[in-house]
Amino acid sequence: MDYGRQLLPPDLDEAIETAIEESSREWDRFVARNMAGPDAPRLCAGYPLVVKYMPSARAGQYLKPNNGLYIGSDYTFTWGKAVYVTGIHEPLSTAIYGRVGVVSWFNPQHPVDWRVFDARDKRNQIVYLRWLELQKLYNPALLTVHSHFYLHQIRNIFRSQFRIDVVMCRPDEVDSHHWYTQGTDTWLAVSDWRAPGELKGGDADTANNYSDRFQDVRVAIIPEEEFVADNPALTRSPQFALRNYEPTAPPPTSQITQDARTAYFTAVDPGYGPRQFVRVPS
């Protein structure tokens, strides 16, 4: 992957490195906003918490010690093979993808400070598009029916070339009533490395496809609602909508964040009392 980087115009290579360096400030804000808090158990005290949703069929796996989070690797994942999570401060943002919300902590300085690319920033988007136009796969990505496949490969290459540990991006799908997912939310695509510059994931041996980044993953949030993709799949619509929500009155995420932290603490430390779950009515 380094060979392709060596062929880049020096000014573009420098511009991407600058984008990564400047992204660290927004990353520090994200981390600070999603900390476990002063009342956290020792194992996650001083670390941020994230949330990931999955189908209910996988709930049992995360009620007890487990292998952690699986690295998504097929071409439907926006920024390539990675673990996709949100901060606990936006606890329902990806609930459109499943009825089981698991929480985990991570160390953004292990083994060293994570390198971050903030794809929410328009200036960084322009830099990435400049890099994209120089790639051999650029034409087939734009001119063939296999765009999704090629763009997936290209984003893996970009993250590998610059050893990007996490991409910060905006949602590319939302729920149709904007009750759960807001366009201003922040989603993360987190890399695992098999070797320097070589992304982990997609192995034939599925045991090798679990992330090393996230620790003590447990079920904490259980939404009632279930969503299906609309046509076109830019939004997902609720199937129950049992409560008469107004579009301007989504579920109270600040309370859910607080309750989800507590539920997670009870899952990883028996000293925090009986096991709790946060149930989110439809």
Backbone as numpy.savetxt, mean C-alpha at the origin, in Angstrom:
# Nx Ny Nz CAx CAy CAz Cx Cy Cz
19.84 -4.34 -13.72 19.02 -3.14 -13.72 19.88 -1.88 -13.72
21.07 -1.96 -13.10 21.95 -0.79 -13.06 22.45 -0.42 -14.45
22.56 -1.43 -15.34 23.05 -1.14 -16.69 22.11 -0.17 -17.40
20.80 -0.41 -17.30 19.85 0.50 -17.92 19.93 1.89 -17.35
20.20 2.00 -16.09 20.33 3.32 -15.47 21.56 4.05 -16.01
22.62 3.32 -16.27 23.85 3.95 -16.77 23.66 4.56 -18.15
22.63 4.12 -18.88 22.37 4.65 -20.22 21.51 5.91 -20.20
21.01 6.29 -19.04 20.15 7.47 -18.95 20.96 8.75 -19.12
20.34 9.80 -19.67 21.01 11.11 -19.67 21.32 11.51 -18.23
22.50 12.03 -17.97 22.89 12.36 -16.59 21.90 13.31 -15.89
21.34 14.25 -16.66 20.42 15.20 -16.02 19.13 14.51 -15.56
18.70 13.47 -16.29 17.50 12.75 -15.90 17.78 11.89 -14.67
18.91 11.22 -14.65 19.28 10.43 -13.49 19.33 11.32 -12.25
19.91 12.49 -12.39 19.99 13.42 -11.27 18.60 13.90 -10.84
17.73 14.15 -11.83 16.38 14.62 -11.52 15.60 13.57 -10.73
15.78 12.29 -11.08 15.08 11.23 -10.36 15.63 11.10 -8.95
16.95 11.18 -8.81 17.55 11.13 -7.47 17.06 12.31 -6.62
16.93 13.46 -7.23 16.42 14.62 -6.51 14.98 14.39 -6.07
14.17 13.81 -6.96 12.78 13.51 -6.61 12.71 12.55 -5.42
13.58 11.56 -5.41 13.62 10.61 -4.30 14.03 11.31 -3.01
15.04 12.14 -3.10 15.51 12.87 -1.92 14.42 13.78 -1.36
13.75 14.52 -2.25 12.72 15.45 -1.80 11.47 14.73 -1.32
11.23 13.52 -1.80 10.07 12.74 -1.35 10.19 12.36 0.12
11.40 12.35 0.64 11.61 11.91 2.02 10.88 12.80 3.02
10.70 14.08 2.68 10.01 14.97 3.61 8.55 14.58 3.76
7.87 14.28 2.64 6.48 13.84 2.71 6.38 12.47 3.37
7.36 11.64 3.15 7.38 10.33 3.77 7.49 10.46 5.29
8.33 11.36 5.75 8.46 11.57 7.20 7.14 12.04 7.79
6.40 12.87 7.07 5.09 13.31 7.55 4.12 12.14 7.62
4.15 11.30 6.59 3.27 10.12 6.58 3.57 9.22 7.78
4.84 8.93 8.00 5.23 8.07 9.11 4.78 8.65 10.43
5.02 9.94 10.64 4.65 10.59 11.90 3.14 10.54 12.12
2.38 10.67 11.05 0.92 10.70 11.16 0.34 9.33 11.53
1.08 8.27 11.26 0.54 6.92 11.42 1.25 6.11 12.51
1.86 6.80 13.45 2.56 6.11 14.53 1.60 5.33 15.41
2.13 4.26 16.01 1.30 3.42 16.88 0.80 4.20 18.10
1.57 5.17 18.56 1.12 6.01 19.67 1.83 5.67 20.98
1.74 6.57 21.95 2.49 6.40 23.20 2.02 5.24 24.06
0.80 4.75 23.82 0.27 3.65 24.63 0.45 2.30 23.95
1.28 2.23 22.92 1.46 0.99 22.15 2.26 -0.04 22.93
2.05 -1.33 22.65 2.90 -2.37 23.24 4.36 -2.18 22.83
5.24 -2.76 23.61 6.67 -2.56 23.37 7.08 -2.99 21.96
6.49 -4.05 21.43 6.94 -4.59 20.14 6.73 -3.62 18.99
5.70 -2.74 19.09 5.46 -1.80 17.99 5.57 -0.34 18.43
5.95 -0.09 19.66 6.11 1.28 20.13 7.19 1.98 19.31
6.89 3.18 18.87 7.85 3.94 18.08 7.83 3.64 16.60
6.84 2.83 16.15 6.76 2.47 14.74 5.38 2.84 14.18
5.29 3.06 12.87 3.99 3.34 12.25 3.19 2.07 11.99
1.86 2.25 11.87 0.95 1.14 11.59 0.32 1.31 10.23
0.08 0.20 9.55 -0.58 0.21 8.24 -1.75 -0.76 8.25
-2.62 -0.59 7.25 -3.82 -1.42 7.10 -3.85 -2.01 5.70
-4.28 -3.26 5.62 -4.50 -3.90 4.32 -5.79 -4.71 4.40
-6.58 -4.69 3.31 -7.83 -5.44 3.26 -7.69 -6.65 2.34
-8.44 -7.69 2.70 -8.41 -8.93 1.94 -9.74 -9.64 2.08
-10.00 -10.66 1.26 -11.26 -11.40 1.35 -11.41 -12.09 2.69
-12.65 -12.29 3.11 -12.93 -12.90 4.41 -12.41 -14.34 4.50
-12.24 -15.00 3.36 -11.73 -16.38 3.37 -10.33 -16.47 3.96
-9.62 -15.35 4.01 -8.25 -15.37 4.52 -8.17 -14.88 5.97
-9.32 -14.60 6.57 -9.31 -14.03 7.93 -8.63 -14.94 8.94
-8.94 -16.26 8.88 -8.41 -17.19 9.85 -6.89 -17.19 9.91
-6.27 -16.93 8.78 -4.81 -16.92 8.71 -4.21 -15.84 9.60
-4.96 -14.74 9.78 -4.41 -13.59 10.48 -5.01 -13.38 11.88
-5.63 -14.41 12.40 -6.10 -14.35 13.77 -5.03 -14.84 14.74
-3.94 -15.33 14.20 -2.86 -15.92 14.99 -1.54 -15.60 14.29
-0.41 -15.94 14.89 0.87 -15.74 14.20 0.85 -16.36 12.81
1.45 -15.65 11.84 1.31 -16.03 10.44 2.55 -15.66 9.65
2.50 -15.90 8.35 3.64 -15.61 7.47 3.74 -14.15 7.06
2.77 -13.34 7.43 2.81 -11.93 7.07 2.00 -11.62 5.83
2.35 -10.56 5.16 1.60 -10.09 3.99 2.21 -10.62 2.69
1.32 -11.02 1.79 1.74 -11.59 0.51 2.09 -10.47 -0.47
3.11 -10.68 -1.26 3.55 -9.69 -2.24 2.74 -9.88 -3.52
1.89 -8.90 -3.84 1.12 -8.96 -5.08 2.04 -8.83 -6.28
1.88 -9.67 -7.27 2.85 -9.67 -8.38 2.23 -9.70 -9.77
0.90 -9.79 -9.89 0.36 -9.83 -11.25 0.17 -8.40 -11.78
-0.14 -8.29 -13.07 -0.10 -6.99 -13.73 -1.24 -6.06 -13.32
-2.17 -6.52 -12.51 -3.26 -5.65 -12.07 -2.83 -4.69 -10.97
-1.63 -4.88 -10.41 -1.15 -3.99 -9.36 -0.45 -2.79 -9.98
-0.91 -1.61 -9.61 -0.56 -0.37 -10.31 0.93 -0.14 -10.44
1.69 -0.27 -9.36 3.12 0.06 -9.39 4.00 -1.19 -9.41
3.45 -2.28 -9.93 4.25 -3.48 -10.03 4.14 -4.35 -8.79
5.01 -5.35 -8.70 4.92 -6.29 -7.59 5.39 -5.62 -6.30
4.50 -5.70 -5.30 4.72 -4.99 -4.05 3.63 -5.40 -3.07
3.76 -4.95 -1.84 2.69 -5.04 -0.87 2.00 -3.68 -0.84
0.69 -3.67 -1.02 -0.08 -2.42 -1.09 -0.83 -2.22 0.22
-0.55 -1.11 0.88 -1.15 -0.82 2.18 -1.49 0.66 2.26
-2.23 1.03 3.31 -2.46 2.43 3.64 -2.08 2.64 5.09
-1.89 3.91 5.47 -1.64 4.22 6.86 -2.91 4.05 7.69
-2.74 3.78 8.98 -3.90 3.56 9.83 -4.72 4.83 10.00
-4.14 5.98 9.67 -4.88 7.24 9.74 -5.99 7.30 8.69
-5.89 6.47 7.64 -6.94 6.34 6.62 -7.40 4.88 6.61
-8.06 4.46 7.70 -8.25 3.03 7.96 -9.20 2.32 7.02
-10.05 3.05 6.27 -11.02 2.40 5.39 -10.71 2.61 3.91
-9.59 3.21 3.61 -9.33 3.64 2.24 -9.35 2.51 1.23
-8.88 1.33 1.62 -8.88 0.19 0.68 -9.88 -0.89 1.07
-10.88 -0.53 1.90 -11.91 -1.50 2.29 -12.76 -1.93 1.09
-12.65 -1.23 -0.03 -13.35 -1.63 -1.25 -12.82 -2.96 -1.80
-11.70 -3.45 -1.26 -11.09 -4.68 -1.77 -11.28 -5.90 -0.87
-11.96 -5.75 0.25 -12.16 -6.92 1.09 -12.82 -6.57 2.41
-13.32 -7.60 3.08 -14.07 -7.39 4.32 -13.27 -7.76 5.56
-11.97 -7.91 5.40 -11.08 -8.17 6.52 -9.93 -7.17 6.47
-9.84 -6.32 7.49 -8.77 -5.34 7.56 -7.72 -5.79 8.56
-6.51 -6.05 8.07 -5.43 -6.44 8.97 -4.52 -5.24 9.21
-3.93 -5.22 10.39 -3.03 -4.14 10.79 -1.65 -4.72 11.05
-0.62 -3.94 10.76 0.75 -4.37 10.98 1.61 -3.16 11.29
2.75 -3.40 11.92 3.73 -2.32 12.09 4.93 -2.59 11.20
5.69 -1.55 10.92 6.89 -1.72 10.10 7.95 -0.72 10.55
9.18 -1.00 10.22 10.30 -0.15 10.57 10.82 0.53 9.31
10.54 1.83 9.10 10.95 2.50 7.86 12.44 2.81 7.80
13.18 2.34 8.79 14.64 2.55 8.80 15.40 1.23 8.78
14.70 0.16 8.41 15.35 -1.15 8.37 15.42 -1.68 6.95
16.56 -2.13 6.45 17.84 -2.09 7.16 18.49 -0.71 7.18
18.06 0.17 6.26 18.48 1.58 6.25 17.23 2.40 5.93
17.35 3.72 6.00 16.20 4.57 5.66 15.65 4.22 4.29
14.35 4.02 4.23 13.72 3.65 2.96 13.83 4.77 1.94
14.08 4.36 0.70 14.08 5.31 -0.42 12.65 5.40 -0.96
12.16 6.63 -1.11 10.76 6.85 -1.39 10.60 7.67 -2.67
9.61 7.27 -3.48 9.22 8.07 -4.65 7.78 8.49 -4.47
7.56 9.79 -4.34 6.22 10.33 -4.13 5.55 10.57 -5.47
4.79 9.58 -5.94 4.13 9.68 -7.25 2.88 10.55 -7.19
2.55 11.09 -6.03 1.44 12.04 -5.93 1.85 13.41 -6.44
3.13 13.70 -6.43 3.68 15.00 -6.81 3.77 15.11 -8.33
3.15 16.12 -8.89 3.12 16.27 -10.35 4.52 16.43 -10.93
5.41 17.09 -10.20 6.78 17.23 -10.70 7.45 15.87 -10.82
7.21 15.01 -9.86 7.78 13.67 -9.92 7.14 12.84 -11.02
5.86 13.06 -11.27 5.20 12.36 -12.37 5.85 12.71 -13.70
6.18 13.99 -13.88 6.82 14.43 -15.12 8.19 13.77 -15.29
8.94 13.69 -14.19 10.26 13.05 -14.23 10.12 11.58 -14.61
9.14 10.92 -14.00 8.93 9.50 -14.32 8.54 9.31 -15.79
7.68 10.18 -16.31 7.28 10.05 -17.72 8.45 10.29 -18.66
9.37 11.17 -18.29 10.59 11.36 -19.09 11.38 10.06 -19.14
11.52 9.43 -17.98 12.24 8.15 -17.93 11.50 7.09 -18.74
10.18 7.07 -18.63 9.36 6.07 -19.32 9.56 6.13 -20.83
9.63 7.31 -21.38 9.74 7.47 -22.83 11.04 6.90 -23.39
12.03 6.70 -22.52 13.32 6.17 -22.97 13.41 4.65 -22.90
12.37 4.01 -22.40 12.41 2.56 -22.20 12.05 1.81 -23.49
12.68 0.66 -23.69 12.42 -0.15 -24.88 10.98 -0.63 -24.93
10.37 -0.79 -23.78 8.99 -1.29 -23.72 7.96 -0.18 -23.88
8.41 1.04 -24.08 7.48 2.18 -24.12 6.48 2.03 -25.28
6.97 1.72 -26.47 6.06 1.60 -27.62 5.04 0.48 -27.46
5.46 -0.74 -27.13 4.44 -1.78 -26.95 3.50 -1.48 -25.78
3.97 -0.74 -24.79 3.11 -0.39 -23.67 1.98 0.53 -24.10
2.25 1.36 -25.11 1.25 2.31 -25.56 0.50 1.85 -26.80
1.10 0.96 -27.59 0.56 0.68 -28.92 0.04 -0.74 -29.10
0.02 -1.54 -28.04 -0.49 -2.90 -28.18 -1.59 -3.15 -27.15
-2.27 -4.26 -27.33 -3.34 -4.64 -26.41 -2.79 -5.08 -25.06
-1.48 -5.24 -24.97 -0.85 -5.75 -23.75 -0.31 -4.61 -22.88
-0.94 -3.47 -22.92 -0.46 -2.30 -22.17 -0.27 -2.60 -20.69
-1.26 -3.25 -20.07 -1.17 -3.51 -18.64 0.07 -4.33 -18.31
0.33 -5.34 -19.13 1.49 -6.21 -18.88 2.79 -5.42 -18.97
2.95 -4.65 -20.04 4.20 -3.92 -20.24 4.39 -2.81 -19.21
3.33 -2.09 -18.87 3.45 -1.02 -17.88 3.81 -1.61 -16.52
3.28 -2.78 -16.21 3.65 -3.47 -14.97 5.15 -3.76 -14.96
5.67 -4.28 -16.06 7.09 -4.58 -16.14 7.93 -3.31 -16.03
7.49 -2.25 -16.70 8.24 -1.00 -16.69 8.34 -0.43 -15.28
7.26 -0.48 -14.53 7.30 0.08 -13.17 8.17 -0.75 -12.25
8.21 -2.06 -12.49 9.16 -2.88 -11.74 10.60 -2.46 -12.06
10.86 -2.22 -13.33 12.20 -1.81 -13.75 12.58 -0.47 -13.12
11.66 0.48 -13.13 11.93 1.80 -12.56 12.28 1.68 -11.08
11.46 0.96 -10.33 11.71 0.81 -8.89 13.00 0.07 -8.62
13.33 -0.91 -9.50 14.56 -1.67 -9.32 15.79 -0.82 -9.64
15.73 -0.09 -10.75 16.87 0.73 -11.14 17.27 1.72 -10.05
16.28 2.30 -9.40 16.56 3.33 -8.41 16.36 2.83 -6.98
16.19 1.52 -6.84 16.09 0.87 -5.53 15.11 1.61 -4.62
13.91 1.78 -5.14 12.85 2.50 -4.44 12.12 1.53 -3.52
12.15 1.83 -2.23 11.53 0.96 -1.25 10.02 1.14 -1.17
9.55 2.34 -1.42 8.11 2.58 -1.33 7.71 3.69 -2.29
6.62 3.47 -3.00 5.99 4.48 -3.85 4.74 4.97 -3.13
4.62 6.28 -3.00 3.40 6.89 -2.45 2.54 7.33 -3.62
1.27 6.92 -3.65 0.42 7.25 -4.78 -1.00 7.53 -4.32
-1.79 8.09 -5.22 -3.20 8.32 -4.95 -4.02 7.10 -5.38
-5.21 6.93 -4.83 -6.07 5.83 -5.27 -6.39 5.93 -6.75
-6.40 4.79 -7.43 -6.84 4.77 -8.83 -8.22 4.16 -8.97
-8.80 3.73 -7.83 -10.20 3.31 -7.78 -10.78 3.84 -6.48
-12.05 4.21 -6.50 -12.73 4.68 -5.29 -14.10 4.03 -5.23
-14.73 4.10 -4.03 -16.10 3.61 -3.96 -17.03 4.67 -4.56
-18.12 4.24 -5.12 -18.96 5.11 -5.94 -19.56 6.27 -5.15
-19.71 6.12 -3.82 -20.27 7.19 -3.01 -19.22 7.96 -2.22
-17.96 7.58 -2.39 -16.87 8.23 -1.66 -17.08 8.17 -0.16
-17.62 7.06 0.33 -17.78 6.88 1.76 -16.50 6.36 2.40
-15.74 5.61 1.65 -14.56 4.93 2.19 -13.26 5.49 1.60
-13.21 5.65 0.30 -11.98 6.04 -0.37 -12.11 7.47 -0.90
-11.16 8.30 -0.51 -11.11 9.67 -1.00 -9.97 9.80 -2.01
-10.16 10.64 -3.01 -9.13 10.83 -4.02 -7.84 11.39 -3.48
-7.88 12.00 -2.30 -6.68 12.56 -1.69 -5.97 11.59 -0.75
-6.49 10.38 -0.61 -5.84 9.39 0.25 -4.46 9.02 -0.30
-3.65 8.43 0.56 -2.32 7.98 0.16 -2.24 6.47 0.26
-1.91 5.83 -0.85 -1.67 4.40 -0.88 -0.18 4.16 -1.05
0.31 3.06 -0.50 1.73 2.72 -0.58 1.93 1.42 -1.34
2.93 1.41 -2.20 3.42 0.17 -2.83 4.81 -0.06 -2.27
4.96 -1.08 -1.43 6.19 -1.31 -0.67 6.97 -2.47 -1.29
8.23 -2.22 -1.56 9.10 -3.21 -2.20 9.74 -4.13 -1.17
9.93 -5.39 -1.57 10.82 -6.32 -0.88 11.92 -6.69 -1.87
13.12 -6.95 -1.33 14.26 -7.18 -2.20 14.79 -8.60 -2.01
14.94 -9.29 -3.12 15.58 -10.61 -3.11 17.09 -10.42 -3.05
17.56 -9.38 -3.74 18.96 -8.98 -3.77 18.96 -7.49 -4.12
20.05 -6.78 -3.94 20.06 -5.35 -4.27 19.61 -5.10 -5.71
18.56 -4.29 -5.86 18.06 -3.98 -7.19 17.22 -5.06 -7.82
16.89 -6.13 -7.07 16.08 -7.22 -7.61 14.86 -7.42 -6.72
13.70 -7.09 -7.25 12.47 -7.17 -6.47 12.09 -8.61 -6.15
11.61 -8.80 -4.95 11.10 -10.10 -4.52 9.62 -10.20 -4.90
9.15 -11.43 -5.17 7.74 -11.65 -5.48 7.58 -12.37 -6.80
6.47 -13.11 -6.91 6.19 -13.83 -8.15 6.93 -15.14 -8.28
7.47 -15.67 -7.18 8.20 -16.94 -7.24 7.24 -18.12 -7.40
7.71 -19.17 -8.03 6.91 -20.38 -8.16 6.64 -20.99 -6.79
7.61 -20.89 -5.89 7.43 -21.35 -4.52 6.76 -20.22 -3.74
5.47 -20.35 -3.50 4.72 -19.24 -2.89 5.22 -18.89 -1.50
5.90 -19.80 -0.82 6.43 -19.51 0.51 7.44 -18.37 0.46
8.05 -18.15 -0.71 9.05 -17.09 -0.85 8.42 -15.74 -1.18
7.10 -15.69 -1.29 6.43 -14.47 -1.75 5.83 -13.65 -0.62
6.21 -13.95 0.61 5.73 -13.15 1.73 6.74 -12.06 2.06
6.22 -10.90 2.41 7.05 -9.74 2.67 7.82 -9.87 3.98
9.03 -9.34 3.99 9.82 -9.24 5.21 9.62 -7.90 5.91
8.84 -7.02 5.31 8.73 -5.64 5.79 7.77 -5.48 6.97
6.72 -6.28 7.00 5.62 -6.03 7.93 5.57 -7.10 9.01
5.39 -6.64 10.24 5.52 -7.52 11.39 4.19 -7.65 12.15
3.97 -8.84 12.71 2.83 -9.08 13.61 1.51 -8.65 12.98
1.21 -9.21 11.83 -0.02 -8.87 11.11 -1.21 -9.56 11.77
-2.25 -8.78 12.08 -3.43 -9.36 12.73 -4.70 -8.69 12.22
-5.80 -9.43 12.24 -7.11 -8.88 11.92 -7.49 -7.86 12.99
-7.96 -6.68 12.55 -8.40 -5.66 13.50 -9.71 -4.99 13.10
-10.00 -4.91 11.78 -11.17 -4.18 11.30 -12.03 -5.11 10.46
-13.33 -5.09 10.71 -14.26 -5.95 9.95 -15.41 -5.09 9.44
-15.34 -4.61 8.20 -16.46 -3.86 7.63 -17.59 -4.81 7.20
-18.82 -4.35 7.33 -19.95 -5.13 6.82 -20.05 -5.05 5.31
-19.68 -3.91 4.77 -19.94 -3.65 3.36 -19.07 -4.51 2.45
-19.63 -4.80 1.28 -18.89 -5.49 0.23 -19.10 -4.72 -1.06
-18.05 -4.68 -1.89 -18.09 -3.89 -3.11 -17.82 -4.76 -4.33
-18.37 -4.35 -5.46 -18.05 -4.97 -6.75 -17.62 -3.87 -7.71
-16.74 -4.24 -8.62 -16.24 -3.28 -9.59 -17.34 -2.87 -10.56
-17.43 -1.58 -10.83 -18.37 -1.08 -11.82 -17.77 -1.22 -13.21
-18.55 -0.88 -14.20 -18.09 -0.91 -15.59 -18.23 0.48 -16.19
-17.11 1.16 -16.47 -15.72 0.73 -16.33 -15.28 0.70 -14.86
-14.18 -0.02 -14.60 -13.76 -0.28 -13.22 -12.97 0.88 -12.63
-13.58 2.07 -12.69 -12.98 3.24 -12.05 -13.54 3.43 -10.65
-14.70 2.82 -10.41 -15.33 2.88 -9.09 -15.80 1.49 -8.71
-16.12 1.33 -7.42 -16.70 0.10 -6.91 -17.94 0.46 -6.11
-19.02 -0.28 -6.32 -20.30 0.06 -5.69 -20.60 -0.87 -4.52
-21.18 -0.30 -3.44 -21.55 -1.12 -2.28 -22.73 -2.01 -2.61
-22.74 -3.20 -2.01 -23.82 -4.16 -2.26 -24.89 -4.15 -1.18
-24.57 -3.61 -0.01 -25.52 -3.61 1.09 -26.11 -2.21 1.31
-25.26 -1.26 1.68 -25.69 0.12 1.97 -26.88 0.11 2.92
-26.71 -0.62 4.03 -27.83 -0.81 4.95 -28.17 0.47 5.71
-27.18 1.32 5.91 -27.45 2.59 6.55 -27.60 3.67 5.48
-28.41 4.65 5.78 -28.69 5.70 4.80 -27.64 6.80 4.90
-26.43 6.45 4.47 -25.36 7.43 4.49 -25.66 8.58 3.52
-25.24 9.76 3.91 -25.18 10.87 2.98 -23.77 10.90 2.40
-23.61 11.26 1.13 -22.27 11.30 0.54 -21.31 12.19 1.31
-21.84 13.19 2.01 -20.96 14.10 2.74 -20.70 13.62 4.17
-21.23 12.48 4.55 -21.07 11.98 5.91 -20.56 10.54 5.91
-19.28 10.34 5.59 -18.72 8.98 5.58 -18.55 8.46 7.00
-18.21 7.19 7.14 -17.96 6.65 8.48 -16.89 7.48 9.21
-16.97 7.58 10.52 -16.06 8.44 11.30 -14.66 7.83 11.39
-13.80 8.15 10.43 -12.51 7.48 10.34 -11.60 7.76 11.53
-11.69 8.94 12.14 -10.80 9.23 13.27 -11.08 8.28 14.43
-12.35 7.98 14.68 -12.69 7.04 15.74 -12.28 5.63 15.36
-12.46 5.28 14.08 -12.06 3.95 13.62 -10.55 3.77 13.76
-9.78 4.81 13.45 -8.33 4.75 13.63 -7.97 4.46 15.07
-8.57 5.20 15.97 -8.29 5.00 17.39 -8.68 3.59 17.84
-9.87 3.15 17.44 -10.34 1.82 17.84 -9.50 0.71 17.19
-9.07 0.93 15.96 -8.26 -0.08 15.27 -6.91 -0.25 15.95
-6.33 0.84 16.40 -5.08 0.74 17.16 -5.28 -0.14 18.40
-6.35 0.17 19.14 -6.62 -0.59 20.36 -6.85 -2.06 20.05
-7.65 -2.34 19.01 -7.92 -3.73 18.63 -6.63 -4.45 18.27
-5.75 -3.76 17.56 -4.47 -4.37 17.19 -3.62 -4.67 18.43
-3.62 -3.73 19.36 -2.83 -3.95 20.58 -3.32 -5.18 21.33
-4.65 -5.37 21.38 -5.18 -6.55 22.08 -4.82 -7.84 21.34
-4.57 -7.75 20.05 -4.24 -8.94 19.26 -2.80 -9.37 19.46
-1.90 -8.41 19.71 -0.48 -8.75 19.79 0.06 -8.77 21.21
-0.74 -8.28 22.17 -0.28 -8.25 23.57 -1.45 -8.57 24.48
-1.51 -9.77 25.06 -2.63 -10.15 25.94 -2.81 -9.20 27.12
-1.76 -8.46 27.47 -1.86 -7.54 28.58 -2.80 -6.38 28.32
-3.24 -6.22 27.06 -4.15 -5.12 26.73 -5.62 -5.50 26.88
-5.87 -6.68 27.39 -7.25 -7.06 27.66 -7.82 -8.01 26.63
-9.13 -8.29 26.71 -9.78 -9.23 25.79 -9.61 -8.80 24.34
-9.58 -9.79 23.47 -9.43 -9.54 22.02 -10.57 -8.69 21.52
-10.23 -7.64 20.74 -11.23 -6.73 20.20 -11.14 -6.70 18.68
-12.28 -6.32 18.06 -12.33 -6.06 16.62 -13.14 -4.79 16.41
-12.81 -4.06 15.39 -13.59 -2.87 15.03 -14.57 -3.28 13.94
-15.85 -3.18 14.23 -16.88 -3.51 13.25 -17.43 -2.22 12.65
-17.42 -2.15 11.34 -17.85 -0.94 10.63 -19.19 -1.24 9.95
-20.29 -0.66 10.41 -21.61 -0.94 9.81 -21.67 -0.48 8.36
-22.47 -1.19 7.59 -22.66 -0.82 6.19 -23.50 0.44 6.09
